[in-house]
XYZ file of C-alpha atoms in Angstrom:
293
model
C 0.000 0.000 0.000
C 1.506 3.311 -1.072
C -1.235 5.660 0.157
C -0.116 7.449 3.316
C -3.208 8.652 5.153
C -3.359 11.802 7.246
C -5.994 13.912 8.964
C -6.181 17.692 9.027
C -5.881 19.512 12.338
C -8.416 22.053 11.057
C -10.925 19.275 11.752
C -9.618 18.815 15.310
C -9.644 22.401 16.585
C -11.425 21.405 19.811
C -8.376 19.350 20.793
C -4.980 20.530 21.988
C -2.395 19.887 19.297
C -0.543 17.261 21.325
C -3.819 15.439 22.013
C -4.746 15.607 18.320
C -1.393 14.161 17.243
C -1.616 11.359 19.799
C -5.159 10.572 18.651
C -4.126 10.288 15.011
C -1.085 8.154 15.774
C -3.219 5.868 17.916
C -5.728 5.418 15.101
C -2.958 4.408 12.718
C -2.644 7.517 10.556
C 0.659 8.007 8.784
C 0.680 11.774 9.167
C -1.100 15.037 9.737
C -2.085 18.100 7.749
C -1.058 20.771 10.273
C -2.887 24.089 9.848
C -0.915 26.921 11.431
C -3.495 28.706 13.585
C -3.903 30.304 16.984
C -4.904 26.987 18.584
C -2.310 24.818 16.793
C 1.257 26.132 16.414
C 0.343 29.816 16.119
C 2.674 31.289 13.473
C 2.388 34.817 14.906
C 2.865 34.125 18.627
C 6.238 34.468 20.425
C 8.834 31.686 20.565
C 7.771 30.101 17.282
C 11.130 28.398 16.760
C 11.065 26.728 20.178
C 7.442 25.668 19.791
C 8.175 24.286 16.338
C 11.061 22.215 17.717
C 8.748 20.694 20.320
C 6.176 19.794 17.672
C 8.894 18.299 15.464
C 10.062 16.132 18.357
C 6.507 14.999 19.058
C 5.898 14.124 15.421
C 9.085 12.070 15.405
C 8.118 10.288 18.631
C 4.735 9.378 17.165
C 6.077 8.453 13.733
C 3.878 10.977 11.944
C 4.689 12.711 8.680
C 3.423 16.248 8.174
C 2.293 18.735 5.561
C 1.896 22.361 6.645
C -1.438 23.899 5.674
C -2.179 27.627 5.669
C -5.972 27.822 5.430
C -6.598 29.234 8.912
C -9.679 31.445 8.749
C -8.712 34.407 10.935
C -4.992 34.066 11.583
C -4.110 37.441 10.026
C -7.292 39.467 10.516
C -9.868 38.708 13.252
C -12.597 40.385 11.190
C -12.030 38.991 7.680
C -12.204 35.275 6.945
C -9.040 34.254 5.050
C -8.074 37.907 4.802
C -5.962 39.498 3.629
C -5.339 37.286 0.617
C -2.657 37.209 -2.041
C -5.071 39.222 -4.217
C -5.864 42.017 -1.777
C -5.943 45.476 -3.428
C -3.697 46.843 -0.664
C -0.024 45.985 -1.356
C 0.778 45.955 2.362
C -2.061 43.529 3.004
C -0.834 41.228 0.247
C 2.648 41.456 1.718
C 1.300 40.277 5.087
C -0.050 37.112 3.459
C 3.253 36.609 1.617
C 5.181 36.944 4.890
C 2.900 34.372 6.511
C 3.530 31.910 3.697
C 7.286 32.454 3.858
C 7.104 31.805 7.595
C 5.058 28.676 6.914
C 7.784 27.422 4.552
C 10.390 27.997 7.268
C 8.233 26.173 9.842
C 7.713 23.331 7.370
C 11.458 23.038 6.873
C 12.014 22.837 10.633
C 9.290 20.184 10.928
C 10.630 18.113 8.039
C 7.320 18.628 6.235
C 6.672 17.297 2.776
C 5.097 20.517 1.425
C 3.385 23.796 2.279
C -0.204 24.213 1.120
C -1.809 27.522 0.130
C -4.537 28.969 -2.104
C -5.023 32.111 -4.183
C -8.041 33.762 -2.587
C -11.176 35.244 -4.141
C -10.796 37.952 -6.771
C -11.733 41.284 -5.130
C -14.413 43.520 -6.683
C -13.297 45.858 -9.469
C -10.245 43.685 -10.187
C -9.640 42.498 -13.739
C -8.426 38.939 -14.318
C -5.080 40.176 -15.633
C -4.607 42.342 -12.547
C -5.536 39.462 -10.241
C -3.112 37.024 -11.890
C -0.335 39.617 -11.778
C -0.929 40.167 -8.056
C -0.871 36.430 -7.448
C 2.364 35.775 -9.297
C 4.086 38.767 -7.695
C 2.914 37.840 -4.189
C 4.029 34.226 -4.578
C 7.494 35.064 -5.901
C 9.164 35.468 -2.443
C 7.409 32.303 -1.235
C 8.814 30.330 -4.139
C 12.281 31.699 -3.371
C 11.911 30.432 0.207
C 10.598 27.088 -1.036
C 13.588 26.721 -3.346
C 16.023 27.677 -0.582
C 14.591 25.212 1.952
C 13.712 22.420 -0.446
C 10.073 22.420 0.737
C 7.733 22.734 -2.270
C 4.746 25.060 -2.329
C 1.520 23.208 -3.151
C -1.202 25.600 -4.260
C -4.778 24.346 -4.099
C -7.480 25.010 -6.702
C -10.397 26.218 -4.593
C -13.982 26.658 -5.897
C -14.827 30.348 -6.142
C -11.197 31.494 -6.031
C -9.143 33.014 -8.820
C -7.268 29.713 -9.032
C -10.329 27.462 -9.011
C -9.444 24.367 -11.016
C -6.622 22.405 -12.593
C -6.563 24.512 -15.736
C -6.011 27.586 -13.541
C -3.064 25.865 -11.864
C -1.436 25.316 -15.237
C -2.120 28.955 -16.121
C -0.289 30.065 -12.972
C 2.543 27.641 -13.649
C 3.111 29.093 -17.111
C 2.720 32.723 -15.968
C 5.346 32.070 -13.293
C 7.812 30.491 -15.704
C 7.120 26.948 -14.478
C 9.290 27.205 -11.337
C 10.384 23.868 -9.910
C 9.202 24.620 -6.317
C 5.610 25.302 -7.479
C 3.463 22.220 -7.038
C -0.174 21.317 -6.617
C -2.539 20.413 -3.806
C -5.329 18.278 -5.246
C -8.558 18.175 -3.237
C -10.573 15.123 -4.312
C -13.877 16.691 -3.252
C -13.176 19.779 -5.340
C -12.656 17.516 -8.351
C -16.130 16.083 -7.796
C -17.530 19.570 -7.281
C -16.396 21.283 -10.467
C -13.766 19.556 -12.608
C -14.919 18.231 -16.022
C -12.985 14.981 -15.465
C -13.728 12.354 -12.842
C -11.797 12.558 -9.548
C -9.777 9.475 -10.510
C -8.846 11.020 -13.852
C -7.913 14.253 -12.065
C -5.450 12.306 -9.926
C -3.826 10.776 -12.987
C -3.755 14.078 -14.882
C -2.266 15.964 -11.920
C 0.308 13.348 -10.952
C 3.436 15.106 -12.313
C 2.780 18.212 -10.198
C 1.219 16.697 -7.071
C 2.821 17.642 -3.779
C -0.179 17.246 -1.453
C -3.595 15.542 -1.560
C -6.743 16.292 0.443
C -9.729 13.981 0.510
C -13.340 14.035 1.658
C -16.755 13.394 0.143
C -18.638 16.029 -1.882
C -21.534 16.516 -4.299
C -21.418 17.908 -7.813
C -21.767 21.684 -7.882
C -21.897 22.075 -4.094
C -18.713 23.115 -2.290
C -19.361 21.408 1.045
C -16.827 19.061 2.646
C -18.727 15.958 3.739
C -17.861 12.854 5.776
C -17.262 9.777 3.653
C -20.493 8.242 2.424
C -22.494 11.467 2.625
C -21.604 12.646 -0.888
C -21.432 11.276 -4.410
C -17.796 10.244 -4.928
C -17.049 6.703 -6.074
C -13.959 6.135 -3.932
C -12.464 2.804 -5.086
C -11.335 4.210 -8.489
C -9.976 7.323 -6.763
C -8.023 5.287 -4.237
C -6.722 2.999 -6.965
C -5.418 6.078 -8.809
C -3.894 7.452 -5.599
C -2.312 4.082 -4.873
C -0.319 4.270 -8.093
C 1.149 7.693 -7.247
C 3.964 6.038 -5.346
C 5.115 4.539 -8.641
C 5.503 8.088 -10.009
C 7.518 9.296 -7.021
C 4.806 10.932 -4.904
C 5.681 10.445 -1.251
C 3.265 12.865 0.366
C 0.130 12.408 2.400
C -3.531 11.980 1.515
C -5.164 14.095 4.231
C -8.799 13.911 5.303
C -10.143 17.475 5.091
C -13.224 18.107 7.282
C -12.692 21.643 8.635
C -16.315 22.198 9.679
C -16.655 19.001 11.686
C -14.318 19.635 14.595
C -17.143 19.058 17.082
C -17.077 15.393 16.012
C -13.388 15.266 15.107
C -12.234 12.237 17.119
C -15.084 10.032 15.919
C -14.737 11.207 12.311
C -10.997 10.587 12.411
C -11.741 6.994 13.405
C -14.556 6.396 10.910
C -12.624 8.083 8.090
C -9.570 5.857 8.354
C -11.804 2.781 8.609
C -13.689 3.867 5.471
C -10.564 4.550 3.439
C -8.658 1.463 4.555
C -11.569 -0.767 3.586
C -11.501 0.627 0.040
C -7.775 0.912 -0.677
C -6.843 -1.761 -3.233
C -4.500 -4.473 -2.005
C -1.300 -5.032 -3.942
C 0.155 -8.424 -4.677
C 3.923 -8.930 -4.567
C 5.606 -9.153 -7.957
C 5.192 -12.627 -9.394
C 2.277 -13.530 -7.130
C -1.141 -14.535 -8.422
C -4.481 -14.057 -6.745
C -6.404 -17.074 -5.490
C -10.185 -17.031 -5.642
């Protein structure tokens, strides 16, 4: 089995970080999608380096891999959800988001993380597409420099309703940026079901060369709502079969359960999610073996 399962801490915000990590290790997860937020490794609070070292030690003790996620809702502005973004009309506001992402790359390096996740943000009113794409590429440039310096790739996520909403938008950004090596992709399986023209399994195969991080949950077509497994419309065995082959292409990252609005039931959903996925991951036979029926 090459799929390495993780669970996002944005779905465990009612737990202390150490308790969340212990829970996931105890359930048999391979890693964690760690969202930097005020309740879990606050990136703006004092003594970040010391706190990061303690988390790194705990991850090592528990045998957990990690991807750093940056989708905290109010980490920069207590009044604006996900604000300011990389597309904010105010250059200083955009710079604040850039600084946060650079800091996230540095934290990820100290944690030994596989990648740093981010997204573009929603295009502000009275902003042309060309202006929005120019803001995005300019704001990401220092982050990509940091990613190149540390060896931790940036994995931008197509997000429904954002400027960078789907896989074609990712390729547009890649070409606008000059196809920099540190720029990779976060693929959210639910988002593929929500709006991509191809099936989620085909999205996995199409995205494979650029994949640096994977998120997974259930979802319905045309409705951007992260759902527990079985509550949506995704046919998971073909998706998991496609994910299982990623190891053959060199992908060594996590497949992280992403249920950010279900923290109230986080421990139970962490358990039921890994049971659901494990029961549907295809088994692999050793080379030369034949199945017996």
